[in-house]
């Protein structure tokens, strides 16, 4: 085909490409049973799986994760803390959807309100919490959007604190699978106590008169290692989930948006997590206290070199098949001058895969090194020191461990 086609042809071609892309994306979504998804490592944030992860979608009650984050970040003062009484306003008592049927004027602690919101996805409790944080839901929405910008959630905008659909013609909440994973990771990293509510299947409320049932109960029961985090649903948003699970020393976060049913949501997120757990692992490749085969040069010492040891565990996250190719090397070795006390910092040890750094841990001098006597130093003053960058006395080759 000639490149010199008419303008009308270019428009037609562009439309054809756009329609083709949309059809392909829609076809992929229909085949997997949900709109978009992502899986990330909780400790590093590394993306392991992504399926249209940057495509925007309505989060529904996943919005409440940001409200939880904002509330928990502010509940650290004498004026506002987990035992602060939260009063139910008339507006909060009239919320529809999932609720704990709060009455106007009813008072619970912030902790109890958060439980109702995080376990049972109670919309009335969400409004009560938001009003307690900043005086109004609108002011709290502003805080939520500000926090989203801080976290780099550029494709996310919140318009309310509960995730309910807005009136026809009004802008709704919008996010992406990737942004929700970023939010979930921040919540887990800064406030790991969220897992206490995230993993609770049922809990008493209002002195046992009302039972909170976890909206994420299906995933918690179906997946080995599951302990959170939040589901969301309304008709337009379909079925959403921000899930987390831990197996051995590895925690993963998976987000699925726009599933066609609750069952497809659970099956989809479970398949993604199962595959990621089977493909990747987190493991300690060097233990704290382990000595290197190399020794560091110490100027002014009769022994000239001192042993090194690792001051903390060196743990890495990688594909299981890549562990055999990981190289472990010392770096940033300083010039040391005797006397040196045991435990003196002496550089880093780094795990690398190709040109990528997977993790690092500090090195320290393993033994105290005394300064040589004056006459010894005078006698040996002509002894050349190692050239720059050669302050290690090489031991065994470091590849895949010691």
XYZ file of C-alpha atoms in Angstrom, residues 7-349:
343
model
C -6.446 12.555 4.047
C -9.779 10.747 4.031
C -7.912 7.454 3.796
C -5.747 8.373 6.766
C -8.827 9.130 8.856
C -10.437 5.863 7.792
C -7.236 3.972 8.585
C -6.965 5.630 12.012
C -10.577 4.783 12.786
C -10.001 1.195 11.686
C -6.940 0.913 13.962
C -8.840 2.452 16.888
C -11.823 0.144 16.407
C -9.497 -2.840 16.029
C -7.618 -1.951 19.242
C -10.846 -1.404 21.182
C -12.240 -4.688 19.915
C -9.027 -6.506 20.855
C -9.025 -4.998 24.358
C -12.703 -5.786 24.811
C -12.101 -9.308 23.553
C -9.262 -9.854 26.013
C -11.425 -8.510 28.834
C -14.311 -10.796 27.904
C -12.018 -13.820 27.646
C -10.503 -13.370 31.111
C -13.767 -12.246 32.739
C -12.632 -8.850 34.060
C -11.564 -5.425 32.803
C -8.003 -5.071 34.119
C -5.551 -6.437 36.667
C -2.082 -6.165 38.168
C 0.083 -8.158 40.588
C 2.922 -6.496 42.525
C 5.425 -7.520 45.195
C 4.412 -5.878 48.460
C 7.942 -5.182 49.698
C 9.506 -3.803 46.510
C 6.507 -2.666 44.461
C 7.854 -4.594 41.459
C 5.154 -5.333 38.880
C 4.926 -9.075 38.230
C 1.795 -9.291 36.053
C -0.212 -6.583 34.326
C -3.304 -6.729 32.159
C -4.503 -3.292 30.986
C -3.233 -2.088 34.373
C -3.393 1.601 33.368
C -6.913 1.503 31.930
C -9.270 3.639 34.014
C -12.232 2.130 35.838
C -14.596 2.873 38.703
C -13.231 1.531 42.004
C -16.554 1.344 43.891
C -15.808 0.595 47.574
C -12.060 0.281 46.963
C -12.276 4.049 47.566
C -12.513 3.189 51.262
C -8.876 2.025 51.247
C -7.793 5.640 50.781
C -10.167 6.765 53.524
C -8.607 4.114 55.787
C -5.114 5.372 54.950
C -5.984 9.013 55.615
C -7.785 8.145 58.873
C -4.964 5.959 60.182
C -2.325 8.536 59.264
C -4.144 11.171 61.306
C -5.070 9.001 64.294
C -1.761 9.627 66.065
C -2.447 12.686 68.242
C -4.014 13.211 71.653
C -6.903 15.011 69.941
C -7.607 12.331 67.317
C -6.802 8.674 67.935
C -8.350 5.214 67.701
C -10.409 5.712 70.881
C -11.745 9.116 69.816
C -15.589 9.123 69.956
C -17.123 9.535 66.496
C -20.676 10.857 66.387
C -23.086 9.881 63.611
C -24.520 12.866 61.746
C -27.963 12.939 60.176
C -26.297 12.734 56.765
C -24.244 9.675 57.718
C -27.319 7.883 59.075
C -29.048 8.168 55.682
C -26.399 6.389 53.595
C -27.638 3.524 51.456
C -25.937 0.361 50.242
C -23.763 -1.621 52.651
C -24.271 -0.221 56.140
C -24.437 -0.935 59.865
C -27.611 1.165 60.244
C -26.085 3.934 62.309
C -28.640 6.158 64.029
C -28.390 9.929 64.129
C -26.398 10.823 67.244
C -25.068 7.302 67.798
C -21.442 7.315 68.971
C -18.698 4.725 68.466
C -14.925 4.929 68.742
C -12.927 5.624 65.607
C -11.586 2.063 65.873
C -15.111 0.595 65.820
C -16.163 2.794 62.906
C -13.082 1.724 60.935
C -13.899 -1.918 61.657
C -17.402 -1.445 60.269
C -15.972 0.260 57.193
C -13.043 -2.097 56.561
C -14.774 -5.407 57.320
C -18.365 -4.827 56.219
C -17.742 -1.889 53.838
C -20.301 0.205 55.737
C -21.072 3.419 53.869
C -22.633 5.122 56.895
C -19.507 4.445 58.954
C -17.374 5.801 56.096
C -19.204 9.118 56.156
C -18.974 9.308 59.954
C -15.210 8.684 59.811
C -14.728 11.253 57.039
C -16.643 13.903 58.979
C -14.541 13.166 62.061
C -11.312 13.578 60.080
C -11.904 16.980 58.490
C -15.372 18.193 59.459
C -17.048 17.278 56.170
C -16.904 14.625 53.481
C -15.891 17.206 50.859
C -12.881 18.290 52.909
C -11.849 14.669 53.407
C -12.189 13.956 49.679
C -9.698 16.783 49.120
C -7.303 15.105 51.559
C -7.782 11.774 49.788
C -6.969 13.276 46.392
C -3.944 15.096 47.808
C -2.653 11.823 49.272
C -3.250 10.095 45.932
C -1.043 12.681 44.203
C 1.667 12.154 46.841
C 1.624 8.420 46.125
C 1.876 8.997 42.373
C -1.670 7.805 41.629
C -1.931 10.127 38.630
C -4.899 8.349 37.011
C -7.071 8.393 40.151
C -9.685 10.934 41.202
C -11.985 10.544 44.201
C -15.325 12.353 44.351
C -16.776 10.752 47.492
C -15.614 8.783 50.531
C -17.609 5.574 50.062
C -17.449 4.673 46.361
C -21.182 4.737 45.675
C -22.182 5.724 42.121
C -22.831 9.402 41.514
C -25.965 10.931 39.992
C -26.361 10.719 36.197
C -24.222 13.344 34.488
C -21.895 13.788 37.461
C -18.257 12.686 37.399
C -17.606 9.540 39.407
C -14.616 8.038 41.157
C -11.996 6.787 38.714
C -8.789 4.790 39.117
C -6.648 2.044 37.577
C -5.531 -1.380 38.740
C -1.972 -0.072 39.073
C -3.036 2.898 41.200
C -5.088 0.666 43.493
C -2.072 -1.611 43.950
C 0.000 1.449 44.873
C -2.623 2.432 47.443
C -2.866 -1.088 48.868
C 0.919 -1.254 49.189
C 1.049 2.082 51.036
C -1.677 0.926 53.407
C 0.069 -2.382 54.132
C 3.512 -0.804 54.490
C 2.531 2.078 56.750
C -0.270 0.369 58.675
C 0.169 -3.420 58.704
C -2.521 -3.576 61.396
C -5.021 -3.248 58.540
C -4.553 -7.003 58.089
C -6.256 -7.602 61.443
C -9.494 -6.255 60.007
C -8.759 -7.421 56.469
C -8.526 -11.046 57.580
C -11.466 -10.961 60.006
C -14.389 -12.931 58.572
C -16.981 -11.868 61.163
C -16.978 -9.493 64.135
C -19.567 -8.197 66.628
C -20.764 -4.602 66.393
C -23.010 -2.538 68.635
C -22.344 -4.844 71.581
C -23.097 -7.947 69.528
C -26.522 -6.768 68.316
C -25.107 -6.569 64.793
C -22.578 -8.892 63.135
C -20.048 -7.554 60.637
C -19.525 -9.943 57.709
C -16.399 -9.452 55.637
C -17.268 -8.575 52.046
C -14.006 -10.307 51.057
C -14.977 -13.573 52.756
C -15.062 -15.599 49.521
C -11.429 -14.851 48.686
C -10.280 -15.296 52.297
C -11.788 -18.782 52.352
C -10.727 -19.798 48.843
C -7.064 -18.802 48.708
C -4.214 -20.217 50.786
C -2.396 -17.369 52.544
C -5.109 -14.748 51.920
C -5.483 -12.102 54.626
C -6.957 -9.019 52.937
C -7.822 -6.535 51.710
C -10.960 -4.924 50.190
C -13.720 -5.561 47.685
C -15.960 -3.149 45.812
C -19.146 -3.423 43.798
C -21.855 -1.440 42.157
C -23.620 -2.069 38.873
C -21.453 0.147 36.658
C -18.156 -0.729 38.368
C -18.972 -4.455 38.485
C -16.900 -6.570 40.895
C -13.537 -5.214 42.090
C -10.947 -6.460 44.553
C -7.622 -5.406 46.042
C -6.290 -8.668 47.451
C -3.194 -9.612 49.382
C -1.729 -12.926 50.449
C 1.470 -14.182 52.016
C 3.204 -17.506 51.490
C 6.447 -18.195 53.329
C 8.342 -14.870 53.341
C 6.684 -13.394 50.255
C 3.670 -11.070 50.256
C 1.917 -10.184 47.004
C -0.805 -7.692 46.137
C -3.256 -8.303 43.292
C -5.961 -5.991 41.966
C -8.775 -7.049 39.653
C -11.241 -4.456 38.349
C -14.515 -4.915 36.501
C -15.109 -8.653 36.933
C -18.403 -9.927 35.562
C -19.372 -11.669 38.817
C -18.166 -12.278 42.331
C -17.064 -15.792 41.374
C -15.075 -14.526 38.378
C -13.481 -11.896 40.600
C -12.319 -14.549 43.088
C -11.201 -17.003 40.409
C -9.371 -14.289 38.477
C -7.427 -12.875 41.408
C -6.664 -16.387 42.702
C -5.245 -17.493 39.337
C -3.071 -14.394 39.123
C -1.689 -14.852 42.621
C -1.151 -18.601 42.219
C 0.838 -18.001 39.046
C 2.949 -15.254 40.639
C 3.701 -17.328 43.738
C 4.764 -20.230 41.510
C 7.020 -18.019 39.351
C 8.693 -15.786 41.947
C 10.173 -16.172 45.390
C 11.723 -14.055 48.113
C 14.703 -15.628 49.828
C 17.676 -14.724 51.998
C 20.845 -15.345 49.989
C 23.295 -14.174 52.673
C 22.597 -14.388 56.409
C 23.473 -11.666 58.893
C 26.776 -12.458 60.580
C 28.142 -14.459 57.647
C 31.804 -13.735 56.868
C 33.095 -12.893 53.411
C 35.971 -14.830 51.887
C 37.479 -11.397 51.097
C 39.281 -9.214 53.650
C 39.470 -5.419 53.745
C 42.782 -3.506 53.738
C 43.530 -1.638 56.985
C 46.313 0.933 56.809
C 48.600 1.067 59.835
C 47.897 -2.494 60.941
C 50.535 -5.197 61.269
C 48.107 -7.689 59.731
C 47.239 -5.254 56.900
C 43.848 -6.924 56.256
C 40.771 -7.528 58.417
C 37.861 -9.955 57.982
C 34.453 -8.684 56.896
C 30.992 -9.869 57.827
C 27.455 -9.036 56.740
C 25.582 -6.855 59.241
C 22.078 -7.765 58.059
C 20.264 -10.389 56.030
C 20.534 -9.937 52.272
C 17.128 -10.953 50.943
C 16.127 -10.697 47.293
C 12.980 -11.070 45.246
C 13.327 -12.679 41.814
C 12.057 -15.372 39.497
C 12.799 -18.802 40.889
C 14.664 -19.680 37.691
C 16.974 -16.645 38.076
C 18.414 -17.419 41.512
C 21.217 -19.576 40.069
C 22.435 -16.570 38.040
C 22.493 -14.059 40.892
C 25.977 -12.680 41.661
C 26.859 -11.405 45.121
C 29.662 -8.833 45.229
C 31.138 -6.395 47.774
C 31.117 -2.722 46.803
C 31.851 0.770 48.167
C 34.785 -0.579 50.209
C 36.389 2.351 52.099
C 39.992 3.110 53.069
C 40.297 2.043 56.717
C 42.915 3.293 59.169
C 43.907 1.316 62.264
C 42.857 1.100 65.006
C 39.462 -0.223 63.893
C 36.767 -1.538 66.238
C 34.736 -4.611 65.385
C 31.460 -3.510 63.811
C 32.950 -0.532 61.953
C 31.054 0.035 58.654
C 33.083 -1.195 55.690
C 30.964 -0.939 52.549
C 28.054 -2.932 51.162
C 27.360 -6.326 49.679
